[in-house]
mmCIF file as Biopython writes it, N, C-alpha, C and O atoms, coordinates in Angstrom:
data_model
#
loop_
_atom_site.group_PDB
_atom_site.id
_atom_site.type_symbol
_atom_site.label_atom_id
_atom_site.label_alt_id
_atom_site.label_comp_id
_atom_site.label_asym_id
_atom_site.label_entity_id
_atom_site.label_seq_id
_atom_site.pdbx_PDB_ins_code
_atom_site.Cartn_x
_atom_site.Cartn_y
_atom_site.Cartn_z
_atom_site.occupancy
_atom_site.B_iso_or_equiv
_atom_site.auth_seq_id
_atom_site.auth_asym_id
_atom_site.pdbx_PDB_model_num
ATOM 1   N N  . MET A ? 1  ? -8.611  13.685  2.604   1.0 0.0 1  A 1 
ATOM 2   C CA . MET A ? 1  ? -7.741  12.635  2.137   1.0 0.0 1  A 1 
ATOM 3   C C  . MET A ? 1  ? -7.222  11.847  3.336   1.0 0.0 1  A 1 
ATOM 4   O O  . MET A ? 1  ? -6.782  12.423  4.332   1.0 0.0 1  A 1 
ATOM 5   N N  . GLU A ? 2  ? -7.278  10.549  3.224   1.0 0.0 2  A 1 
ATOM 6   C CA . GLU A ? 2  ? -6.810  9.648   4.278   1.0 0.0 2  A 1 
ATOM 7   C C  . GLU A ? 2  ? -5.337  9.323   4.024   1.0 0.0 2  A 1 
ATOM 8   O O  . GLU A ? 2  ? -4.980  8.877   2.934   1.0 0.0 2  A 1 
ATOM 9   N N  . LEU A ? 3  ? -4.486  9.543   5.021   1.0 0.0 3  A 1 
ATOM 10  C CA . LEU A ? 3  ? -3.055  9.270   4.872   1.0 0.0 3  A 1 
ATOM 11  C C  . LEU A ? 3  ? -2.582  8.065   5.677   1.0 0.0 3  A 1 
ATOM 12  O O  . LEU A ? 3  ? -1.397  7.731   5.647   1.0 0.0 3  A 1 
ATOM 13  N N  . MET A ? 4  ? -3.481  7.417   6.387   1.0 0.0 4  A 1 
ATOM 14  C CA . MET A ? 4  ? -3.142  6.206   7.144   1.0 0.0 4  A 1 
ATOM 15  C C  . MET A ? 4  ? -3.874  5.019   6.525   1.0 0.0 4  A 1 
ATOM 16  O O  . MET A ? 4  ? -5.009  5.142   6.063   1.0 0.0 4  A 1 
ATOM 17  N N  . SER A ? 5  ? -3.208  3.877   6.525   1.0 0.0 5  A 1 
ATOM 18  C CA . SER A ? 5  ? -3.812  2.658   6.014   1.0 0.0 5  A 1 
ATOM 19  C C  . SER A ? 5  ? -3.359  1.495   6.884   1.0 0.0 5  A 1 
ATOM 20  O O  . SER A ? 5  ? -2.230  1.481   7.374   1.0 0.0 5  A 1 
ATOM 21  N N  . LEU A ? 6  ? -4.222  0.543   7.070   1.0 0.0 6  A 1 
ATOM 22  C CA . LEU A ? 6  ? -3.877  -0.669  7.806   1.0 0.0 6  A 1 
ATOM 23  C C  . LEU A ? 6  ? -3.383  -1.694  6.797   1.0 0.0 6  A 1 
ATOM 24  O O  . LEU A ? 6  ? -4.171  -2.252  6.034   1.0 0.0 6  A 1 
ATOM 25  N N  . LEU A ? 7  ? -2.069  -1.942  6.794   1.0 0.0 7  A 1 
ATOM 26  C CA . LEU A ? 7  ? -1.481  -2.924  5.887   1.0 0.0 7  A 1 
ATOM 27  C C  . LEU A ? 7  ? -1.513  -4.290  6.549   1.0 0.0 7  A 1 
ATOM 28  O O  . LEU A ? 7  ? -1.072  -4.447  7.688   1.0 0.0 7  A 1 
ATOM 29  N N  . THR A ? 8  ? -2.033  -5.275  5.836   1.0 0.0 8  A 1 
ATOM 30  C CA . THR A ? 8  ? -2.141  -6.632  6.364   1.0 0.0 8  A 1 
ATOM 31  C C  . THR A ? 8  ? -1.367  -7.582  5.470   1.0 0.0 8  A 1 
ATOM 32  O O  . THR A ? 8  ? -1.631  -7.667  4.271   1.0 0.0 8  A 1 
ATOM 33  N N  . CYS A ? 9  ? -0.422  -8.292  6.045   1.0 0.0 9  A 1 
ATOM 34  C CA . CYS A ? 9  ? 0.404   -9.236  5.306   1.0 0.0 9  A 1 
ATOM 35  C C  . CYS A ? 9  ? -0.431  -10.462 4.922   1.0 0.0 9  A 1 
ATOM 36  O O  . CYS A ? 9  ? -1.065  -11.069 5.785   1.0 0.0 9  A 1 
ATOM 37  N N  . PRO A ? 10 ? -0.438  -10.828 3.642   1.0 0.0 10 A 1 
ATOM 38  C CA . PRO A ? 10 ? -1.205  -12.001 3.226   1.0 0.0 10 A 1 
ATOM 39  C C  . PRO A ? 10 ? -0.553  -13.325 3.619   1.0 0.0 10 A 1 
ATOM 40  O O  . PRO A ? 10 ? -1.179  -14.379 3.512   1.0 0.0 10 A 1 
ATOM 41  N N  . TYR A ? 11 ? 0.692   -13.278 4.070   1.0 0.0 11 A 1 
ATOM 42  C CA . TYR A ? 11 ? 1.419   -14.494 4.430   1.0 0.0 11 A 1 
ATOM 43  C C  . TYR A ? 11 ? 1.261   -14.849 5.901   1.0 0.0 11 A 1 
ATOM 44  O O  . TYR A ? 11 ? 0.986   -16.002 6.236   1.0 0.0 11 A 1 
ATOM 45  N N  . CYS A ? 12 ? 1.434   -13.864 6.785   1.0 0.0 12 A 1 
ATOM 46  C CA . CYS A ? 12 ? 1.392   -14.173 8.217   1.0 0.0 12 A 1 
ATOM 47  C C  . CYS A ? 12 ? 0.213   -13.508 8.937   1.0 0.0 12 A 1 
ATOM 48  O O  . CYS A ? 12 ? -0.073  -13.834 10.090  1.0 0.0 12 A 1 
ATOM 49  N N  . GLY A ? 13 ? -0.469  -12.581 8.264   1.0 0.0 13 A 1 
ATOM 50  C CA . GLY A ? 13 ? -1.619  -11.917 8.878   1.0 0.0 13 A 1 
ATOM 51  C C  . GLY A ? 13 ? -1.264  -10.724 9.750   1.0 0.0 13 A 1 
ATOM 52  O O  . GLY A ? 13 ? -2.158  -10.091 10.311  1.0 0.0 13 A 1 
ATOM 53  N N  . HIS A ? 14 ? 0.016   -10.403 9.879   1.0 0.0 14 A 1 
ATOM 54  C CA . HIS A ? 14 ? 0.420   -9.243  10.676  1.0 0.0 14 A 1 
ATOM 55  C C  . HIS A ? 14 ? -0.208  -7.986  10.076  1.0 0.0 14 A 1 
ATOM 56  O O  . HIS A ? 14 ? -0.158  -7.779  8.863   1.0 0.0 14 A 1 
ATOM 57  N N  . ALA A ? 15 ? -0.794  -7.154  10.924  1.0 0.0 15 A 1 
ATOM 58  C CA . ALA A ? 15 ? -1.410  -5.906  10.479  1.0 0.0 15 A 1 
ATOM 59  C C  . ALA A ? 15 ? -0.762  -4.743  11.215  1.0 0.0 15 A 1 
ATOM 60  O O  . ALA A ? 15 ? -0.504  -4.811  12.417  1.0 0.0 15 A 1 
ATOM 61  N N  . GLU A ? 16 ? -0.507  -3.678  10.473  1.0 0.0 16 A 1 
ATOM 62  C CA . GLU A ? 16 ? 0.147   -2.511  11.052  1.0 0.0 16 A 1 
ATOM 63  C C  . GLU A ? 16 ? -0.340  -1.256  10.336  1.0 0.0 16 A 1 
ATOM 64  O O  . GLU A ? 16 ? -0.434  -1.219  9.109   1.0 0.0 16 A 1 
ATOM 65  N N  . ARG A ? 17 ? -0.648  -0.225  11.131  1.0 0.0 17 A 1 
ATOM 66  C CA . ARG A ? 17 ? -1.040  1.066   10.542  1.0 0.0 17 A 1 
ATOM 67  C C  . ARG A ? 17 ? 0.217   1.760   10.027  1.0 0.0 17 A 1 
ATOM 68  O O  . ARG A ? 17 ? 1.238   1.821   10.712  1.0 0.0 17 A 1 
ATOM 69  N N  . ALA A ? 18 ? 0.121   2.276   8.816   1.0 0.0 18 A 1 
ATOM 70  C CA . ALA A ? 18 ? 1.266   2.937   8.191   1.0 0.0 18 A 1 
ATOM 71  C C  . ALA A ? 18 ? 0.818   4.252   7.566   1.0 0.0 18 A 1 
ATOM 72  O O  . ALA A ? 18 ? -0.298  4.375   7.061   1.0 0.0 18 A 1 
ATOM 73  N N  . THR A ? 19 ? 1.715   5.225   7.614   1.0 0.0 19 A 1 
ATOM 74  C CA . THR A ? 19 ? 1.471   6.491   6.941   1.0 0.0 19 A 1 
ATOM 75  C C  . THR A ? 19 ? 1.880   6.336   5.483   1.0 0.0 19 A 1 
ATOM 76  O O  . THR A ? 19 ? 2.990   5.898   5.179   1.0 0.0 19 A 1 
ATOM 77  N N  . MET A ? 20 ? 0.968   6.701   4.587   1.0 0.0 20 A 1 
ATOM 78  C CA . MET A ? 20 ? 1.233   6.560   3.165   1.0 0.0 20 A 1 
ATOM 79  C C  . MET A ? 20 ? 1.938   7.804   2.630   1.0 0.0 20 A 1 
ATOM 80  O O  . MET A ? 20 ? 1.678   8.912   3.100   1.0 0.0 20 A 1 
ATOM 81  N N  . PRO A ? 21 ? 2.827   7.631   1.651   1.0 0.0 21 A 1 
ATOM 82  C CA . PRO A ? 21 ? 3.410   8.801   0.996   1.0 0.0 21 A 1 
ATOM 83  C C  . PRO A ? 21 ? 2.298   9.577   0.297   1.0 0.0 21 A 1 
ATOM 84  O O  . PRO A ? 21 ? 1.424   8.980   -0.331  1.0 0.0 21 A 1 
ATOM 85  N N  . PHE A ? 22 ? 2.328   10.886  0.402   1.0 0.0 22 A 1 
ATOM 86  C CA . PHE A ? 22 ? 1.263   11.715  -0.158  1.0 0.0 22 A 1 
ATOM 87  C C  . PHE A ? 22 ? 1.320   11.791  -1.680  1.0 0.0 22 A 1 
ATOM 88  O O  . PHE A ? 22 ? 0.280   11.828  -2.337  1.0 0.0 22 A 1 
ATOM 89  N N  . ASP A ? 23 ? 2.516   11.815  -2.239  1.0 0.0 23 A 1 
ATOM 90  C CA . ASP A ? 23 ? 2.651   12.085  -3.661  1.0 0.0 23 A 1 
ATOM 91  C C  . ASP A ? 23 ? 3.368   10.979  -4.439  1.0 0.0 23 A 1 
ATOM 92  O O  . ASP A ? 23 ? 3.884   11.221  -5.531  1.0 0.0 23 A 1 
ATOM 93  N N  . ALA A ? 24 ? 3.399   9.779   -3.882  1.0 0.0 24 A 1 
ATOM 94  C CA . ALA A ? 24 ? 4.105   8.688   -4.555  1.0 0.0 24 A 1 
ATOM 95  C C  . ALA A ? 24 ? 3.504   7.353   -4.150  1.0 0.0 24 A 1 
ATOM 96  O O  . ALA A ? 24 ? 2.798   7.244   -3.148  1.0 0.0 24 A 1 
ATOM 97  N N  . CYS A ? 25 ? 3.800   6.352   -4.948  1.0 0.0 25 A 1 
ATOM 98  C CA . CYS A ? 25 ? 3.365   4.996   -4.633  1.0 0.0 25 A 1 
ATOM 99  C C  . CYS A ? 25 ? 4.487   4.254   -3.917  1.0 0.0 25 A 1 
ATOM 100 O O  . CYS A ? 25 ? 5.667   4.497   -4.171  1.0 0.0 25 A 1 
ATOM 101 N N  . GLN A ? 26 ? 4.115   3.365   -3.038  1.0 0.0 26 A 1 
ATOM 102 C CA . GLN A ? 26 ? 5.095   2.556   -2.305  1.0 0.0 26 A 1 
ATOM 103 C C  . GLN A ? 26 ? 5.124   1.184   -2.968  1.0 0.0 26 A 1 
ATOM 104 O O  . GLN A ? 26 ? 4.152   0.432   -2.900  1.0 0.0 26 A 1 
ATOM 105 N N  . PHE A ? 27 ? 6.240   0.867   -3.605  1.0 0.0 27 A 1 
ATOM 106 C CA . PHE A ? 27 ? 6.331   -0.363  -4.385  1.0 0.0 27 A 1 
ATOM 107 C C  . PHE A ? 27 ? 6.742   -1.580  -3.570  1.0 0.0 27 A 1 
ATOM 108 O O  . PHE A ? 27 ? 6.451   -2.711  -3.961  1.0 0.0 27 A 1 
ATOM 109 N N  . PHE A ? 28 ? 7.412   -1.368  -2.446  1.0 0.0 28 A 1 
ATOM 110 C CA . PHE A ? 28 ? 7.869   -2.477  -1.614  1.0 0.0 28 A 1 
ATOM 111 C C  . PHE A ? 28 ? 7.567   -2.173  -0.158  1.0 0.0 28 A 1 
ATOM 112 O O  . PHE A ? 28 ? 7.594   -1.016  0.263   1.0 0.0 28 A 1 
ATOM 113 N N  . TYR A ? 29 ? 7.277   -3.221  0.613   1.0 0.0 29 A 1 
ATOM 114 C CA . TYR A ? 29 ? 7.032   -3.069  2.048   1.0 0.0 29 A 1 
ATOM 115 C C  . TYR A ? 29 ? 7.469   -4.358  2.726   1.0 0.0 29 A 1 
ATOM 116 O O  . TYR A ? 29 ? 6.980   -5.434  2.382   1.0 0.0 29 A 1 
ATOM 117 N N  . GLU A ? 30 ? 8.379   -4.264  3.678   1.0 0.0 30 A 1 
ATOM 118 C CA . GLU A ? 30 ? 8.814   -5.456  4.412   1.0 0.0 30 A 1 
ATOM 119 C C  . GLU A ? 30 ? 7.915   -5.650  5.615   1.0 0.0 30 A 1 
ATOM 120 O O  . GLU A ? 30 ? 7.810   -4.774  6.473   1.0 0.0 30 A 1 
ATOM 121 N N  . CYS A ? 31 ? 7.265   -6.803  5.672   1.0 0.0 31 A 1 
ATOM 122 C CA . CYS A ? 31 ? 6.376   -7.117  6.788   1.0 0.0 31 A 1 
ATOM 123 C C  . CYS A ? 31 ? 7.197   -7.231  8.068   1.0 0.0 31 A 1 
ATOM 124 O O  . CYS A ? 31 ? 8.166   -7.989  8.110   1.0 0.0 31 A 1 
ATOM 125 N N  . PRO A ? 32 ? 6.825   -6.491  9.114   1.0 0.0 32 A 1 
ATOM 126 C CA . PRO A ? 32 ? 7.543   -6.603  10.383  1.0 0.0 32 A 1 
ATOM 127 C C  . PRO A ? 32 ? 7.337   -7.959  11.063  1.0 0.0 32 A 1 
ATOM 128 O O  . PRO A ? 32 ? 8.129   -8.356  11.918  1.0 0.0 32 A 1 
ATOM 129 N N  . GLY A ? 33 ? 6.279   -8.660  10.684  1.0 0.0 33 A 1 
ATOM 130 C CA . GLY A ? 33 ? 5.989   -9.943  11.314  1.0 0.0 33 A 1 
ATOM 131 C C  . GLY A ? 33 ? 6.819   -11.096 10.783  1.0 0.0 33 A 1 
ATOM 132 O O  . GLY A ? 33 ? 7.411   -11.852 11.553  1.0 0.0 33 A 1 
ATOM 133 N N  . CYS A ? 34 ? 6.862   -11.230 9.444   1.0 0.0 34 A 1 
ATOM 134 C CA . CYS A ? 34 ? 7.544   -12.387 8.856   1.0 0.0 34 A 1 
ATOM 135 C C  . CYS A ? 34 ? 8.707   -12.009 7.939   1.0 0.0 34 A 1 
ATOM 136 O O  . CYS A ? 34 ? 9.388   -12.882 7.402   1.0 0.0 34 A 1 
ATOM 137 N N  . ARG A ? 35 ? 8.931   -10.710 7.764   1.0 0.0 35 A 1 
ATOM 138 C CA . ARG A ? 35 ? 10.036  -10.168 6.975   1.0 0.0 35 A 1 
ATOM 139 C C  . ARG A ? 35 ? 9.917   -10.431 5.469   1.0 0.0 35 A 1 
ATOM 140 O O  . ARG A ? 35 ? 10.881  -10.214 4.735   1.0 0.0 35 A 1 
ATOM 141 N N  . VAL A ? 36 ? 8.762   -10.890 5.001   1.0 0.0 36 A 1 
ATOM 142 C CA . VAL A ? 36 ? 8.546   -11.039 3.561   1.0 0.0 36 A 1 
ATOM 143 C C  . VAL A ? 36 ? 8.421   -9.645  2.960   1.0 0.0 36 A 1 
ATOM 144 O O  . VAL A ? 36 ? 7.760   -8.779  3.533   1.0 0.0 36 A 1 
ATOM 145 N N  . VAL A ? 37 ? 9.053   -9.422  1.806   1.0 0.0 37 A 1 
ATOM 146 C CA . VAL A ? 37 ? 8.936   -8.140  1.112   1.0 0.0 37 A 1 
ATOM 147 C C  . VAL A ? 37 ? 7.718   -8.222  0.196   1.0 0.0 37 A 1 
ATOM 148 O O  . VAL A ? 37 ? 7.691   -8.993  -0.764  1.0 0.0 37 A 1 
ATOM 149 N N  . LEU A ? 38 ? 6.719   -7.414  0.515   1.0 0.0 38 A 1 
ATOM 150 C CA . LEU A ? 38 ? 5.493   -7.388  -0.281  1.0 0.0 38 A 1 
ATOM 151 C C  . LEU A ? 38 ? 5.689   -6.488  -1.489  1.0 0.0 38 A 1 
ATOM 152 O O  . LEU A ? 38 ? 6.354   -5.455  -1.416  1.0 0.0 38 A 1 
ATOM 153 N N  . ARG A ? 39 ? 5.094   -6.903  -2.602  1.0 0.0 39 A 1 
ATOM 154 C CA . ARG A ? 39 ? 5.087   -6.135  -3.837  1.0 0.0 39 A 1 
ATOM 155 C C  . ARG A ? 39 ? 3.637   -6.017  -4.295  1.0 0.0 39 A 1 
ATOM 156 O O  . ARG A ? 39 ? 2.804   -6.838  -3.910  1.0 0.0 39 A 1 
ATOM 157 N N  . PRO A ? 40 ? 3.322   -5.019  -5.103  1.0 0.0 40 A 1 
ATOM 158 C CA . PRO A ? 40 ? 1.934   -4.867  -5.549  1.0 0.0 40 A 1 
ATOM 159 C C  . PRO A ? 40 ? 1.435   -6.088  -6.322  1.0 0.0 40 A 1 
ATOM 160 O O  . PRO A ? 40 ? 2.200   -6.749  -7.025  1.0 0.0 40 A 1 
ATOM 161 N N  . ARG A ? 41 ? 0.151   -6.373  -6.182  1.0 0.0 41 A 1 
ATOM 162 C CA . ARG A ? 41 ? -0.478  -7.418  -6.995  1.0 0.0 41 A 1 
ATOM 163 C C  . ARG A ? 41 ? -0.592  -6.905  -8.427  1.0 0.0 41 A 1 
ATOM 164 O O  . ARG A ? 41 ? -0.624  -5.693  -8.641  1.0 0.0 41 A 1 
ATOM 165 N N  . PRO A ? 42 ? -0.654  -7.795  -9.401  1.0 0.0 42 A 1 
ATOM 166 C CA . PRO A ? 42 ? -0.823  -7.346  -10.793 1.0 0.0 42 A 1 
ATOM 167 C C  . PRO A ? 42 ? -2.067  -6.446  -10.918 1.0 0.0 42 A 1 
ATOM 168 O O  . PRO A ? 42 ? -3.149  -6.781  -10.434 1.0 0.0 42 A 1 
ATOM 169 N N  . GLY A ? 43 ? -1.881  -5.320  -11.568 1.0 0.0 43 A 1 
ATOM 170 C CA . GLY A ? 43 ? -2.972  -4.378  -11.762 1.0 0.0 43 A 1 
ATOM 171 C C  . GLY A ? 43 ? -3.061  -3.293  -10.710 1.0 0.0 43 A 1 
ATOM 172 O O  . GLY A ? 43 ? -3.756  -2.297  -10.909 1.0 0.0 43 A 1 
ATOM 173 N N  . ASP A ? 44 ? -2.368  -3.467  -9.587  1.0 0.0 44 A 1 
ATOM 174 C CA . ASP A ? 44 ? -2.341  -2.447  -8.537  1.0 0.0 44 A 1 
ATOM 175 C C  . ASP A ? 44 ? -1.078  -1.613  -8.678  1.0 0.0 44 A 1 
ATOM 176 O O  . ASP A ? 44 ? -0.046  -2.099  -9.142  1.0 0.0 44 A 1 
ATOM 177 N N  . CYS A ? 45 ? -1.172  -0.347  -8.269  1.0 0.0 45 A 1 
ATOM 178 C CA . CYS A ? 45 ? -0.027  0.550   -8.431  1.0 0.0 45 A 1 
ATOM 179 C C  . CYS A ? 45 ? 0.976   0.440   -7.294  1.0 0.0 45 A 1 
ATOM 180 O O  . CYS A ? 45 ? 2.141   0.795   -7.469  1.0 0.0 45 A 1 
ATOM 181 N N  . CYS A ? 46 ? 0.543   -0.052  -6.114  1.0 0.0 46 A 1 
ATOM 182 C CA . CYS A ? 46 ? 1.461   -0.080  -4.979  1.0 0.0 46 A 1 
ATOM 183 C C  . CYS A ? 46 ? 0.988   -1.083  -3.928  1.0 0.0 46 A 1 
ATOM 184 O O  . CYS A ? 46 ? -0.119  -1.614  -4.018  1.0 0.0 46 A 1 
ATOM 185 N N  . VAL A ? 47 ? 1.834   -1.335  -2.932  1.0 0.0 47 A 1 
ATOM 186 C CA . VAL A ? 47 ? 1.484   -2.292  -1.883  1.0 0.0 47 A 1 
ATOM 187 C C  . VAL A ? 47 ? 0.308   -1.799  -1.034  1.0 0.0 47 A 1 
ATOM 188 O O  . VAL A ? 47 ? -0.454  -2.604  -0.499  1.0 0.0 47 A 1 
ATOM 189 N N  . VAL A ? 48 ? 0.164   -0.488  -0.914  1.0 0.0 48 A 1 
ATOM 190 C CA . VAL A ? 48 ? -0.949  0.047   -0.127  1.0 0.0 48 A 1 
ATOM 191 C C  . VAL A ? 48 ? -2.281  -0.307  -0.800  1.0 0.0 48 A 1 
ATOM 192 O O  . VAL A ? 48 ? -3.232  -0.702  -0.126  1.0 0.0 48 A 1 
ATOM 193 N N  . CYS A ? 49 ? -2.346  -0.165  -2.131  1.0 0.0 49 A 1 
ATOM 194 C CA . CYS A ? 49 ? -3.578  -0.509  -2.845  1.0 0.0 49 A 1 
ATOM 195 C C  . CYS A ? 49 ? -3.832  -2.019  -2.826  1.0 0.0 49 A 1 
ATOM 196 O O  . CYS A ? 49 ? -4.983  -2.452  -2.876  1.0 0.0 49 A 1 
ATOM 197 N N  . SER A ? 50 ? -2.769  -2.820  -2.754  1.0 0.0 50 A 1 
ATOM 198 C CA . SER A ? 50 ? -2.922  -4.278  -2.729  1.0 0.0 50 A 1 
ATOM 199 C C  . SER A ? 50 ? -3.269  -4.817  -1.350  1.0 0.0 50 A 1 
ATOM 200 O O  . SER A ? 50 ? -4.106  -5.713  -1.238  1.0 0.0 50 A 1 
ATOM 201 N N  . PHE A ? 51 ? -2.648  -4.294  -0.299  1.0 0.0 51 A 1 
ATOM 202 C CA . PHE A ? 51 ? -2.761  -4.907  1.021   1.0 0.0 51 A 1 
ATOM 203 C C  . PHE A ? 51 ? -3.251  -3.966  2.116   1.0 0.0 51 A 1 
ATOM 204 O O  . PHE A ? 51 ? -3.312  -4.345  3.285   1.0 0.0 51 A 1 
ATOM 205 N N  . GLY A ? 52 ? -3.599  -2.746  1.737   1.0 0.0 52 A 1 
ATOM 206 C CA . GLY A ? 52 ? -4.036  -1.762  2.715   1.0 0.0 52 A 1 
ATOM 207 C C  . GLY A ? 52 ? -5.549  -1.636  2.798   1.0 0.0 52 A 1 
ATOM 208 O O  . GLY A ? 52 ? -6.283  -2.114  1.932   1.0 0.0 52 A 1 
ATOM 209 N N  . SER A ? 53 ? -5.988  -0.989  3.850   1.0 0.0 53 A 1 
ATOM 210 C CA . SER A ? 53 ? -7.423  -0.766  4.066   1.0 0.0 53 A 1 
ATOM 211 C C  . SER A ? 53 ? -7.940  0.447   3.312   1.0 0.0 53 A 1 
ATOM 212 O O  . SER A ? 53 ? -9.150  0.623   3.175   1.0 0.0 53 A 1 
ATOM 213 N N  . THR A ? 54 ? -7.030  1.291   2.817   1.0 0.0 54 A 1 
ATOM 214 C CA . THR A ? 54 ? -7.372  2.518   2.118   1.0 0.0 54 A 1 
ATOM 215 C C  . THR A ? 54 ? -6.472  2.640   0.894   1.0 0.0 54 A 1 
ATOM 216 O O  . THR A ? 54 ? -5.277  2.363   0.998   1.0 0.0 54 A 1 
ATOM 217 N N  . PRO A ? 55 ? -6.999  3.044   -0.264  1.0 0.0 55 A 1 
ATOM 218 C CA . PRO A ? 55 ? -6.135  3.239   -1.426  1.0 0.0 55 A 1 
ATOM 219 C C  . PRO A ? 55 ? -5.113  4.351   -1.171  1.0 0.0 55 A 1 
ATOM 220 O O  . PRO A ? 55 ? -5.323  5.209   -0.314  1.0 0.0 55 A 1 
ATOM 221 N N  . CYS A ? 56 ? -4.022  4.329   -1.908  1.0 0.0 56 A 1 
ATOM 222 C CA . CYS A ? 56 ? -2.994  5.350   -1.746  1.0 0.0 56 A 1 
ATOM 223 C C  . CYS A ? 56 ? -3.530  6.730   -2.138  1.0 0.0 56 A 1 
ATOM 224 O O  . CYS A ? 56 ? -4.491  6.817   -2.901  1.0 0.0 56 A 1 
ATOM 225 N N  . PRO A ? 57 ? -2.923  7.814   -1.628  1.0 0.0 57 A 1 
ATOM 226 C CA . PRO A ? 57 ? -3.393  9.165   -1.927  1.0 0.0 57 A 1 
ATOM 227 C C  . PRO A ? 57 ? -3.500  9.507   -3.413  1.0 0.0 57 A 1 
ATOM 228 O O  . PRO A ? 57 ? -4.475  10.146  -3.809  1.0 0.0 57 A 1 
ATOM 229 N N  . PRO A ? 58 ? -2.530  9.105   -4.262  1.0 0.0 58 A 1 
ATOM 230 C CA . PRO A ? 58 ? -2.715  9.421   -5.679  1.0 0.0 58 A 1 
ATOM 231 C C  . PRO A ? 58 ? -3.988  8.790   -6.270  1.0 0.0 58 A 1 
ATOM 232 O O  . PRO A ? 58 ? -4.656  9.412   -7.095  1.0 0.0 58 A 1 
ATOM 233 N N  . VAL A ? 59 ? -4.322  7.576   -5.856  1.0 0.0 59 A 1 
ATOM 234 C CA . VAL A ? 59 ? -5.558  6.934   -6.338  1.0 0.0 59 A 1 
ATOM 235 C C  . VAL A ? 59 ? -6.777  7.625   -5.731  1.0 0.0 59 A 1 
ATOM 236 O O  . VAL A ? 59 ? -7.791  7.794   -6.407  1.0 0.0 59 A 1 
ATOM 237 N N  . GLN A ? 60 ? -6.687  8.026   -4.459  1.0 0.0 60 A 1 
ATOM 238 C CA . GLN A ? 60 ? -7.794  8.751   -3.839  1.0 0.0 60 A 1 
ATOM 239 C C  . GLN A ? 60 ? -8.079  10.047  -4.599  1.0 0.0 60 A 1 
ATOM 240 O O  . GLN A ? 60 ? -9.237  10.440  -4.739  1.0 0.0 60 A 1 
ATOM 241 N N  . GLN A ? 61 ? -7.027  10.712  -5.090  1.0 0.0 61 A 1 
ATOM 242 C CA . GLN A ? 61 ? -7.197  11.969  -5.813  1.0 0.0 61 A 1 
ATOM 243 C C  . GLN A ? 61 ? -7.754  11.754  -7.213  1.0 0.0 61 A 1 
ATOM 244 O O  . GLN A ? 61 ? -8.417  12.640  -7.752  1.0 0.0 61 A 1 
ATOM 245 N N  . ASP A ? 62 ? -7.502  10.611  -7.802  1.0 0.0 62 A 1 
ATOM 246 C CA . ASP A ? 62 ? -7.939  10.330  -9.164  1.0 0.0 62 A 1 
ATOM 247 C C  . ASP A ? 62 ? -9.375  9.825   -9.115  1.0 0.0 62 A 1 
ATOM 248 O O  . ASP A ? 62 ? -9.608  8.669   -8.763  1.0 0.0 62 A 1 
ATOM 249 N N  . ALA A ? 63 ? -10.321 10.654  -9.457  1.0 0.0 63 A 1 
ATOM 250 C CA . ALA A ? 63 ? -11.753 10.317  -9.361  1.0 0.0 63 A 1 
ATOM 251 C C  . ALA A ? 63 ? -12.134 9.153   -10.254 1.0 0.0 63 A 1 
ATOM 252 O O  . ALA A ? 63 ? -13.159 8.515   -10.017 1.0 0.0 63 A 1 
ATOM 253 N N  . SER A ? 64 ? -11.332 8.854   -11.284 1.0 0.0 64 A 1 
ATOM 254 C CA . SER A ? 64 ? -11.679 7.775   -12.195 1.0 0.0 64 A 1 
ATOM 255 C C  . SER A ? 64 ? -11.404 6.410   -11.588 1.0 0.0 64 A 1 
ATOM 256 O O  . SER A ? 64 ? -11.911 5.404   -12.085 1.0 0.0 64 A 1 
ATOM 257 N N  . GLY A ? 65 ? -10.600 6.351   -10.507 1.0 0.0 65 A 1 
ATOM 258 C CA . GLY A ? 65 ? -10.283 5.083   -9.872  1.0 0.0 65 A 1 
ATOM 259 C C  . GLY A ? 65 ? -9.192  4.298   -10.596 1.0 0.0 65 A 1 
ATOM 260 O O  . GLY A ? 65 ? -8.908  3.155   -10.239 1.0 0.0 65 A 1 
ATOM 261 N N  . ARG A ? 66 ? -8.580  4.909   -11.615 1.0 0.0 66 A 1 
ATOM 262 C CA . ARG A ? 66 ? -7.514  4.226   -12.350 1.0 0.0 66 A 1 
ATOM 263 C C  . ARG A ? 66 ? -6.263  4.131   -11.492 1.0 0.0 66 A 1 
ATOM 264 O O  . ARG A ? 66 ? -6.108  4.843   -10.500 1.0 0.0 66 A 1 
ATOM 265 N N  . SER A ? 67 ? -5.386  3.242   -11.895 1.0 0.0 67 A 1 
ATOM 266 C CA . SER A ? 67 ? -4.088  3.149   -11.233 1.0 0.0 67 A 1 
ATOM 267 C C  . SER A ? 67 ? -3.330  4.443   -11.455 1.0 0.0 67 A 1 
ATOM 268 O O  . SER A ? 67 ? -3.364  5.002   -12.551 1.0 0.0 67 A 1 
ATOM 269 N N  . CYS A ? 68 ? -2.660  4.914   -10.447 1.0 0.0 68 A 1 
ATOM 270 C CA . CYS A ? 68 ? -1.988  6.219   -10.525 1.0 0.0 68 A 1 
ATOM 271 C C  . CYS A ? 68 ? -0.638  6.158   -11.225 1.0 0.0 68 A 1 
ATOM 272 O O  . CYS A ? 68 ? -0.180  7.172   -11.752 1.0 0.0 68 A 1 
ATOM 273 N N  . CYS A ? 69 ? -0.003  5.022   -11.243 1.0 0.0 69 A 1 
ATOM 274 C CA . CYS A ? 69 ? 1.387   4.978   -11.686 1.0 0.0 69 A 1 
ATOM 275 C C  . CYS A ? 69 ? 1.582   4.189   -12.977 1.0 0.0 69 A 1 
ATOM 276 O O  . CYS A ? 69 ? 2.714   4.008   -13.425 1.0 0.0 69 A 1 
ATOM 277 N N  . SER A ? 70 ? 0.523   3.733   -13.563 1.0 0.0 70 A 1 
ATOM 278 C CA . SER A ? 70 ? 0.717   2.944   -14.783 1.0 0.0 70 A 1 
ATOM 279 C C  . SER A ? 70 ? 0.131   3.638   -15.985 1.0 0.0 70 A 1 
ATOM 280 O O  . SER A ? 70 ? 0.204   3.115   -17.097 1.0 0.0 70 A 1 
#
């Protein structure tokens, strides 16, 4: 299981490696570059699944690929 993801802000392009919560979804993330608070895109369970390089751990564990929190 991958616990690191590269989060990339869609507004300013700032990218930062972040440790993902193992057993929960992260619903908000403040970009260190532009201070915009990112929220999941419609249909995604968390900001990591929307803007990260790797899906969140709950989605990684779910072999069906469904959203973990909806």
